[in-house]
Amino acid sequence: MSIQIHPIKAFTDNYIWTLINKNNKQAIVIDPGQSAPVAEYMKEHDLEMTSIWTTHHHYDHVGGVMELQEHFPMTHIVAHSEHGVEEDQTVKDGSSVSAWGHSAQIWDIPGHTETHIAYILDIDGQKHAFCGDTLFSGGCGRVFTGTIEELYESLKRLNELPADTLLYPAHEYTANNLRFGLSIEPDNEAMITALARAEELTAQGIPTLPVTLEHERTINVFMRASEPSVVTGVSAQRNLEDDKPLTVFAALRELKNDF
C-alpha cells in the first residue's frame, strides 16, 4: 500500500490522523486541533499537505485549520457546512472525497455533536473508518449537541461495517474506557487482556489505535448493550425501566459520565 496512516499527537491525548502518500510525499490531515505538531511533522518528513478533513466542529479538532492554511495555502479543506471552517468542499452524508484515487465515503454519525461525520476510506478493499469522537476504543463520545438516540444509532451504523474495518478514533482514551467497561463486565476476559495491553502500550507512549471493528465488538461495552452480562452489570448500578438496548446504552453513558 502506497498510503501510510500515521497519528500525530496533539494536546494531551488527541491523535491527528495523517494519510501519507509515500510515492509523491503528499499528506492529508484529519482533525488538526493544533497546527504546530502538524507543521513540524510535515517539515521533518519533507511532506506537502494537500488537504484537511474534519469530523466535527470542536476546537480540539479544528483549532489548527486556519494556521495550517497560512502555512500551506494550497491546502484543500473538506468539511461539513457547520464545522466552523472555510471549507473548499462541503460534504454531508452520501458525499465522497478522494485520497489519491482511493474513495472515502462520508457518513453522518451524530450524537457527540449534531453534525459529526466519519470518513470511510477504502484502500484496495480494506476499510479505514476515521470516526472522530463518536466511537473510541472501549467507549464512545459524550453527548453535547446531539442526542443519546443519535449516538446509539451511529454506533449501530458503524457496527455494520466489515469486521476487519480499522477504526481510527481521535483520542487515546482506551485504558480508561476499558476500566469502565470492567466495572460493568468484570469477567470479560477479552476486556481484561485488552486493558493490560493498553496500559503497557500507553506507558511506552505507543498508540493503542487503530483497532478492528471485530475487536471492538468484544471489548466495547457500548457496542454490547444487548448482551445479558452488560444488562446485569448496568442493572446493578442503575434502575432500568426496561432492558432494551437503547435504555441500557443511555444508562451506560450516564454511568461513564460519572466514572
Coordinates of C-alpha atoms in Angstrom, one line a residue:
M1 CA 0.0 0.0 0.0
S2 CA 1.5 3.3 -1.0
I3 CA -0.6 5.2 1.6
Q4 CA 0.7 5.2 5.2
I5 CA -1.6 6.3 8.1
H6 CA 0.2 8.0 10.9
P7 CA -1.0 9.6 14.2
I8 CA 0.4 13.0 15.0
K9 CA 0.0 13.6 18.8
A10 CA -1.6 16.8 19.9
F11 CA -2.7 18.3 23.2
T12 CA -2.6 15.6 25.9
D13 CA -4.4 12.8 24.2
N14 CA -5.5 13.8 20.7
Y15 CA -4.4 12.0 17.5
I16 CA -4.4 13.9 14.3
W17 CA -4.6 11.1 11.8
T18 CA -2.4 11.7 8.7
L19 CA -2.6 10.0 5.4
I20 CA 0.8 10.0 3.7
N21 CA 1.3 9.1 0.0
K22 CA 4.9 7.7 0.0
N23 CA 5.2 8.0 -3.7
N24 CA 4.7 11.7 -4.0
K25 CA 5.3 12.9 -0.4
Q26 CA 1.8 14.4 -0.1
A27 CA -0.3 14.3 3.1
I28 CA -3.9 14.6 4.1
V29 CA -4.6 15.6 7.7
I30 CA -7.7 14.8 9.7
D31 CA -8.9 17.0 12.5
P32 CA -5.9 19.2 13.2
G33 CA -6.8 20.8 16.5
Q34 CA -3.3 22.1 16.8
S35 CA -1.2 23.5 13.9
A36 CA 2.4 23.3 15.4
P37 CA 2.7 19.5 15.7
V38 CA 1.4 19.1 12.1
A39 CA 3.7 21.7 10.6
E40 CA 6.7 20.2 12.4
Y41 CA 5.8 16.8 11.2
M42 CA 5.5 18.0 7.6
K43 CA 8.8 19.8 7.8
E44 CA 10.6 16.9 9.4
H45 CA 9.4 14.4 6.8
D46 CA 9.5 16.7 3.9
L47 CA 5.8 16.4 3.2
E48 CA 3.4 18.6 1.3
M49 CA 0.0 18.9 3.0
T50 CA -2.6 18.9 0.3
S51 CA -5.9 18.5 2.2
I52 CA -7.6 18.7 5.6
W53 CA -10.7 16.7 6.5
T54 CA -12.7 17.5 9.6
T55 CA -15.2 15.3 11.5
H56 CA -16.8 17.9 13.8
H57 CA -16.6 21.5 15.0
H58 CA -14.9 21.1 18.4
Y59 CA -11.8 23.3 18.9
D60 CA -9.5 20.4 19.6
H61 CA -10.4 19.1 16.1
V62 CA -10.5 22.3 14.0
G63 CA -8.4 24.8 16.1
G64 CA -5.3 24.4 13.9
V65 CA -7.0 24.6 10.5
M66 CA -6.6 28.4 9.9
E67 CA -2.9 28.5 10.8
L68 CA -2.2 25.4 8.6
Q69 CA -3.9 27.2 5.7
E70 CA -1.5 30.0 6.1
H71 CA 1.5 27.6 6.2
F72 CA 0.2 25.6 3.3
P73 CA -2.0 27.9 1.2
M74 CA -2.8 25.2 -1.5
T75 CA -4.5 23.0 1.1
H76 CA -8.0 21.8 0.2
I77 CA -10.4 21.9 3.2
V78 CA -13.1 19.3 3.3
A79 CA -15.8 19.8 6.0
H80 CA -19.5 19.9 6.8
S81 CA -21.0 23.3 6.5
E82 CA -21.4 23.6 10.3
H83 CA -17.8 22.7 11.2
G84 CA -16.8 26.4 11.5
V85 CA -14.1 26.4 8.9
E86 CA -13.9 28.0 5.5
E87 CA -14.2 24.7 3.6
D88 CA -13.4 24.3 -0.1
Q89 CA -15.5 21.2 -0.4
T90 CA -18.7 21.0 1.7
V91 CA -19.7 17.4 2.5
K92 CA -22.6 15.6 4.1
D93 CA -23.9 12.0 4.3
G94 CA -23.5 10.3 0.9
S95 CA -20.7 12.6 -0.3
S96 CA -17.3 11.2 -1.2
V97 CA -13.8 12.5 -1.3
S98 CA -10.7 11.1 -2.9
A99 CA -7.3 10.3 -1.5
W100 CA -5.0 9.8 -4.5
G101 CA -7.7 7.8 -6.3
H102 CA -9.0 5.9 -3.3
S103 CA -12.5 6.9 -2.3
A104 CA -13.7 7.9 1.1
Q105 CA -17.5 7.8 1.8
I106 CA -19.0 10.4 4.1
W107 CA -21.3 9.0 6.8
D108 CA -23.4 11.0 9.2
I109 CA -22.6 9.7 12.7
P110 CA -24.2 12.3 15.0
G111 CA -24.7 12.1 18.8
H112 CA -21.5 13.6 20.2
T113 CA -22.4 16.6 18.0
E114 CA -25.3 17.1 15.7
T115 CA -23.1 17.4 12.6
H116 CA -20.5 14.8 13.3
I117 CA -19.3 12.8 10.2
A118 CA -17.0 9.9 9.5
Y119 CA -14.7 9.3 6.6
I120 CA -14.9 5.6 5.5
L121 CA -11.8 5.2 3.3
D122 CA -11.5 2.2 1.1
I123 CA -7.9 1.2 0.1
D124 CA -7.7 -1.9 -2.0
G125 CA -10.8 -3.4 -0.3
Q126 CA -9.7 -2.6 3.2
K127 CA -12.0 -0.1 5.1
H128 CA -10.5 2.6 7.3
A129 CA -13.0 4.5 9.4
F130 CA -12.0 7.9 10.8
C131 CA -14.7 8.3 13.4
G132 CA -13.6 11.3 15.4
D133 CA -15.2 11.4 18.8
T134 CA -18.2 9.2 18.1
L135 CA -16.6 5.9 18.8
F136 CA -13.5 5.3 20.9
S137 CA -11.8 2.0 21.6
G138 CA -13.7 0.6 24.5
G139 CA -16.1 3.6 24.6
C140 CA -18.0 6.4 22.8
G141 CA -18.2 10.2 23.0
R142 CA -20.2 12.3 25.4
V143 CA -23.4 13.8 24.1
F144 CA -23.1 17.5 23.5
T145 CA -25.2 19.0 20.7
G146 CA -26.6 15.6 19.5
T147 CA -28.8 13.2 21.3
I148 CA -28.3 9.8 23.0
E149 CA -30.6 8.3 20.5
E150 CA -28.5 9.6 17.6
L151 CA -25.3 8.3 19.3
Y152 CA -26.8 4.9 19.7
E153 CA -27.8 4.7 16.1
S154 CA -24.4 6.0 15.0
L155 CA -22.6 3.2 16.8
K156 CA -25.1 0.7 15.2
R157 CA -24.3 2.1 11.8
L158 CA -20.5 1.8 12.4
N159 CA -21.1 -1.7 13.6
E160 CA -22.5 -2.6 10.1
L161 CA -19.0 -2.2 8.6
P162 CA -17.0 -5.3 7.8
A163 CA -15.4 -7.0 10.8
D164 CA -11.9 -6.2 9.6
T165 CA -12.5 -2.5 9.3
L166 CA -9.8 -0.5 11.0
L167 CA -11.2 2.2 13.3
Y168 CA -9.3 5.5 13.9
P169 CA -10.7 7.4 16.9
A170 CA -9.3 10.8 17.7
H171 CA -8.3 10.3 21.3
E172 CA -6.2 8.0 23.4
Y173 CA -8.9 7.0 25.9
T174 CA -8.6 3.2 25.6
A175 CA -7.3 2.3 29.0
N176 CA -9.8 4.4 30.9
N177 CA -12.7 3.2 28.8
L178 CA -11.7 -0.4 29.5
R179 CA -11.5 0.2 33.2
F180 CA -15.1 1.5 33.0
G181 CA -16.1 -1.5 30.9
L182 CA -14.8 -3.8 33.5
S183 CA -16.9 -2.1 36.1
I184 CA -19.9 -3.4 34.1
E185 CA -18.5 -6.7 32.8
P186 CA -15.8 -7.7 35.4
D187 CA -15.5 -11.2 33.9
N188 CA -15.0 -10.2 30.3
E189 CA -11.6 -11.9 29.5
A190 CA -11.2 -10.1 26.2
M191 CA -11.5 -6.8 28.1
I192 CA -9.1 -7.8 30.8
T193 CA -6.5 -8.8 28.2
A194 CA -7.1 -5.6 26.2
L195 CA -6.7 -3.4 29.3
A196 CA -3.3 -5.0 30.2
R197 CA -2.2 -4.4 26.6
A198 CA -3.4 -0.8 26.5
E199 CA -1.7 0.0 29.8
E200 CA 1.5 -1.5 28.5
L201 CA 1.4 0.5 25.3
T202 CA 0.4 3.8 26.9
A203 CA 3.2 3.5 29.4
Q204 CA 5.6 3.3 26.4
G205 CA 3.9 6.2 24.6
I206 CA 2.7 3.9 21.9
P207 CA -0.8 4.4 20.5
T208 CA -3.4 1.7 21.2
L209 CA -5.0 2.6 17.8
P210 CA -6.2 1.8 15.3
V211 CA -8.3 -1.2 16.3
T212 CA -10.5 -3.5 14.3
L213 CA -14.3 -3.5 14.5
E214 CA -14.2 -7.2 15.3
H215 CA -12.0 -6.3 18.4
E216 CA -14.4 -3.6 19.5
R217 CA -17.4 -5.9 19.4
T218 CA -15.8 -8.0 22.2
I219 CA -14.4 -5.2 24.4
N220 CA -16.5 -2.1 23.9
V221 CA -19.3 -2.2 26.4
F222 CA -21.3 0.5 24.4
M223 CA -21.4 -1.9 21.5
R224 CA -22.6 -4.7 23.8
A225 CA -25.8 -3.1 25.2
S226 CA -27.9 -6.1 24.3
E227 CA -25.6 -8.7 26.0
P228 CA -27.1 -10.2 29.2
S229 CA -23.8 -9.6 31.1
V230 CA -24.0 -5.9 30.3
V231 CA -27.7 -5.6 31.2
T232 CA -26.9 -7.3 34.5
G233 CA -23.9 -5.1 35.2
V234 CA -25.9 -1.9 34.4
S235 CA -28.9 -3.1 36.5
A236 CA -26.6 -3.5 39.5
Q237 CA -25.8 0.3 39.3
R238 CA -28.9 1.8 37.8
N239 CA -32.6 1.2 37.9
L240 CA -33.6 0.4 34.4
E241 CA -37.2 1.0 33.1
D242 CA -36.6 -2.0 30.7
D243 CA -33.7 -3.9 29.2
K244 CA -34.0 -2.6 25.7
P245 CA -30.6 -1.9 24.2
L246 CA -31.2 1.9 23.9
T247 CA -32.2 2.0 27.5
V248 CA -29.1 0.1 28.6
F249 CA -26.9 2.3 26.3
A250 CA -28.3 5.5 27.7
A251 CA -27.6 4.3 31.3
L252 CA -24.1 3.2 30.3
R253 CA -23.4 6.7 29.0
E254 CA -24.7 8.3 32.3
L255 CA -22.5 5.9 34.3
K256 CA -19.5 6.7 32.2
N257 CA -20.1 10.4 32.7
D258 CA -19.6 9.9 36.4
F259 CA -16.9 7.3 36.2

